[in-house]
Every structure is written in C-alpha cells, then in structure tokens.
DNA sequence: ATAGGGTTAG
C-alpha cells in the first residue's frame, strides 16, 4: 500500500496549488513595478513630484462623487462582472493632461454649529445631559422633566450629542419625539444612531432606519454609513451589505465615506473580487481613493497574504499621488508581515521614519512581531534600542509583543529583565499574555522549574492561565518526562476553565509520541477528555484491531477535517512519530501518503532539470525519516527502470531556527551516516544536505541488488 | 467627542 506514495511523492509539485492565491488580481491589467531595489522606496521619490494643480474652477463646481457614480446606479453589485470593464485598466475619465483633474470629493463635513457657542444656556444643558448620563435608567423619566430650558431643536440636539450610553440616547430621543415641538429631521436619527452604534445596537439602529423610511424622513450618506459600520462592528456583514444595496436601489449615490465603509465590509467578508470590482468601478468614474480606502485594501490583501495585491495597491497609490500616512504605513507593515516579507517591512519602516513620520505603538508592535517571527534577533534588538533612544511611544500590547519576540528568539535574559520591569511598574503589571510569553520562553528552553514557579505565581496573583500558557507548560513537562506532574497540571488547568484547543491536543499528542507504556496511557487519558476521536484514531493505528487502508483513510479524513487548519500538519507529524516509535513503519508510510494527498505537506518534493529536492523542514523527525525512505524507494525504482535522473539531489531539514524543527538536522545527519547514504551537509549551509547522482545511484544499487536484477 | 470611513497580541 505504501508504495503508492512513491508515485504521489515524486511529481508532487504538479499538484501543489501554489498559485491559487494569486488569482485575485487576474481581472486587472497586469501592473508593472520597477524590478530593482528602488521598488522598496516606492514612495520616497514622489515628494519631489509637483503637487497637483490647484482646482481653479473652485470646488463647488466639481461634480460630487455621487454624480460621478451615477452611471453605475443602474446596476447593482450582485451583477456578474462585466468582462470588458474588468479587463481594462480603469482609465481616467479626464484624458486631457493640460486640464486638471477635478479636485472633487472633498468631504462636506459638518462643522460644529456656531449657535452652540453663543448659546448662553449651553452650560446648563450640558450639565443636565451629564446628569442624565449618570442617572439610573429608572430615574430617567423624573429627571427629564427637570430640563432647565425648553427642548427646542438646538437644545435637544445639544443634549442628544452629549448623551453617551445608548439607552439614554434612545430614551431621550423618544421623549423628544413625544414632545412634538418641532419636526424630527435626519440629523436627530443620525446622532441617535451614532450612540447606538457605539453600544453595538444594530437591531435598534435598524428599527430607527425603518421608522425613517415609514415616516418619509430622508436617509442620507451619514445615515447609511452609520448603519453599515454598525453592522460591520456587530459582525452582521450581510446586514451591512443589505443596507448598501438598499441604498443603491433608492438611487442615492455613495460618497467616499460610505464607499470606503462598504469596501471594508466586503474586505472583511473576504470578498476580494467584489472589493476590486467596486474599487475599479469607482476609479473608472473618476473617484480618487484616499488614504482610508487604501488602508482598507492593504489590510484586505494582507489578510490574504497576497503580496501581488499589496504591490498593486502601492502602485495605485503612487500613480494617484497619495503619500502613505501613519495608518497606511502601519497597515502596510502588518500586511508585509502576513505575506512573509520581513525585508520589505524593514525597508518601508526606514522609509517612513526617513519621511519624518514618528512611529506609534502599532507600528512598533507590527515590526517587532515581524522580526521575532523571522528570527531576526539583531534587527529586533536594534529596533528595541531605537525605541528607547528616541522615546518612541510604548504601550501594554507592545510590551507583551516584545516578550513574545523574546520567546521567538530565545532571549531569556532580555525577557526576564523586561518582565521584572513590568512587575515593578504601576501601570503595566504583567497579565496573562505576559505570563504566557514567559511560559513560552521557559517551556521551549526546557526550564521546567522556572516555568512551574511562574505558574504558581500566576495562581497566587490571580492571573488567569490561558490555553496557550497551558500548552507551553505541558510541552515543558512532557519533554522533562514529568508525566505525573503533567497529568496533575492538565486536570488543574481544565478545572480552572481552560478549554483545550487543537494546539493543546497536538502538544499532548507529541508527548504521547515519545512516551512509552504507562506514561503514554496517562497522557492519552488526558487527550481522551479533550478529543476522544483523536484517541480513537490512535488506537486504530496502533491497536490490535485490523483496519484496511480505505478504512484508515476515512477515519483520517474524519479526524483531520474536524481539526483547525494550522494544527493538521502537526497532528499528522505526531501520528507518524507515534507509529514509527512503536514499530508500525508501514502505517507511518500510509499516514505520510494521506497527509500528502490532503495537502498537508506542500512543496515536500520539488524537481528541476538539474536538481531534485526533498524539503522536510516542516516535518517531525519520524515523518522526515519516513519521507526520506519513501524518496529513496522511489529512486531505487527509477534506477531500476534506468530512467533519467538529475545531477544533484538535496534534502533540506532547515537550520533549526524554528522551535519545532530543532534537532531535525542532526537527526537526519546521523540517519544518513547510519545507513551510509551519500548525503553530506553543505559547508556554511546548515540543514542542507546534498548528494551527486553518481554517488546516490551506486549507493542505491549496492543497497538493493536484488531489486536491480 | 459635538451626525458617517482605516491600523496593534499565540
């Protein structure tokens, strides 16, 4: 059965769908970026560019965004994309370069009404509103009767604007309506909705909106954008879209606030194509997106780890002449982090600082996180030092991110110093995140005593243990083979309210893989509480019960499809280790095969004309061993069939900078030495092993002469 | 704060 893997393994890269995430932009004109290093400094030259010509016509003559989008009002977003529209670069409507583009779309923001400042009653009304803010809801009806001045339109608006809790806003709004002294205009609904949005009361907002429709009160862009963003904040994205479509149908055109709010709704729904369709429609109609719209797009492509998308947005910004501001840079750095581009993030940060923008907490949090994940210790420490020297802003999240970075980089001393400093400070006492980061450091460094001490301290200080901290400690106790302590700790944690997740299960499973006998049974009984189906599968693998490959496949599929995506490969790695450590090598090969066909090991084997490479960086020792055996078995067959082979073979275990990959390189080295395979670690490239075709072929032939004849 | 849009933690 396991021989099937050889056919799956070798041509694997043909199946690897590594281009699927790239499709997001295929409907736009391919964009070009400079290919040299200047690309990083994409914004740095634009400051020398001439500023856009002044709008000589004056702004009041410019068509509003709504007017510009009019031609679109005949179609709604649910329409199928118009191919010709999508395939053409959104050309500016303003083709004559001598004529300036209209500087439309400056918002008509409502200024604070000047009547307020001349209102001598203002102070009284403010105080009254404060009293309403603070009062018990049941006292509201009696207090409202003591209103110091008559509820005229202006007075009512002033109070409504000062009320904070949504309950009070709603009570007051209803009271004003009942007084019936002036007609209720749109602004009253809008102000009330703002308060309701603050309290995430989508249902109440919707009720008010229907009331407006029923009473013939105009819903304007402010009303719609408030409804839409409230839906967004309440995670009622479908509702948000529904109200946007309703707005379209009434013929009211979105202005740029509504526009970016809706783009963000589609972005948060992951509907990249809808976002880009809407974006390009707007562009085609002369809309000039602003920083906020670009921040939305960058965030979306960042979430998708779509680097091409990010480049597209950068290109758009450059061509439109929008300089990134602090928020755009922050979003951009996050996006670069998510798409695995630490170098670009670093360049962008330098560009930002060079342009005179002072980084804030979010900027630094993003960058520290990126350097930690990339294991860039030098850059991380340098940045930390610059933070101190320049007195850049720091907050609690940044402190905790620094601790996590120390955990990623194994910087025990630095972390301890920072942690002690936090304990000594008044404002930033360590919380469960901080303790978790420390548990992570001690756990991955094997400092059991320190980790247990920290756990006791958490209990004493009443800092809640979370599931990640629990996972770190279990990993630590497991490695130290303190199984009785592990079981006791697990029981305590579960009783204390920790709900095991898939990572924790994966951690328990890995302890099972290197334990024997009673110890393994004890850990399995913990796992049984958290994930009985997983334990049933382990029993199926190793128990006396015979199961054929098809049965195994079905169960494997059932277990894995109920597992978080990021925990699937660790599960499979551990299961393979469990089989190998118990002598069920055949089962291990079957599991590797299953893992391969379900896409858990993308890029495991890559082939070029010159070189075939086995990439086991994300595999456990047992899984890597199994993959290597499989690879060699395949080679033996190819040699036997006298098919052509490349000149070079390589196996990449990685240098062990990642916590879970540590020891894989040395395990591989001793394995190839033991079986006398001709793989040698490359000088200066630790974790990278190569063999020539000649050496490998003669080794294969010497090893399995029976197969050759 | 003075009616509406964007960014921070395994």
XYZ file of C-alpha atoms in Angstrom, chain A residues 72 191 298 325 416 421 489 498 563 642 670 693:
12
model
C -23.420 52.898 -12.061
C -26.962 61.400 16.215
C -3.931 46.913 2.085
C 0.283 58.345 6.303
C 13.343 38.386 32.309
C 10.411 45.804 34.950
C -1.383 20.154 35.838
C -9.013 26.146 30.232
C -9.162 19.934 13.154
C 17.040 3.239 -15.983
C 23.061 10.647 11.976
C 23.723 11.364 -8.946
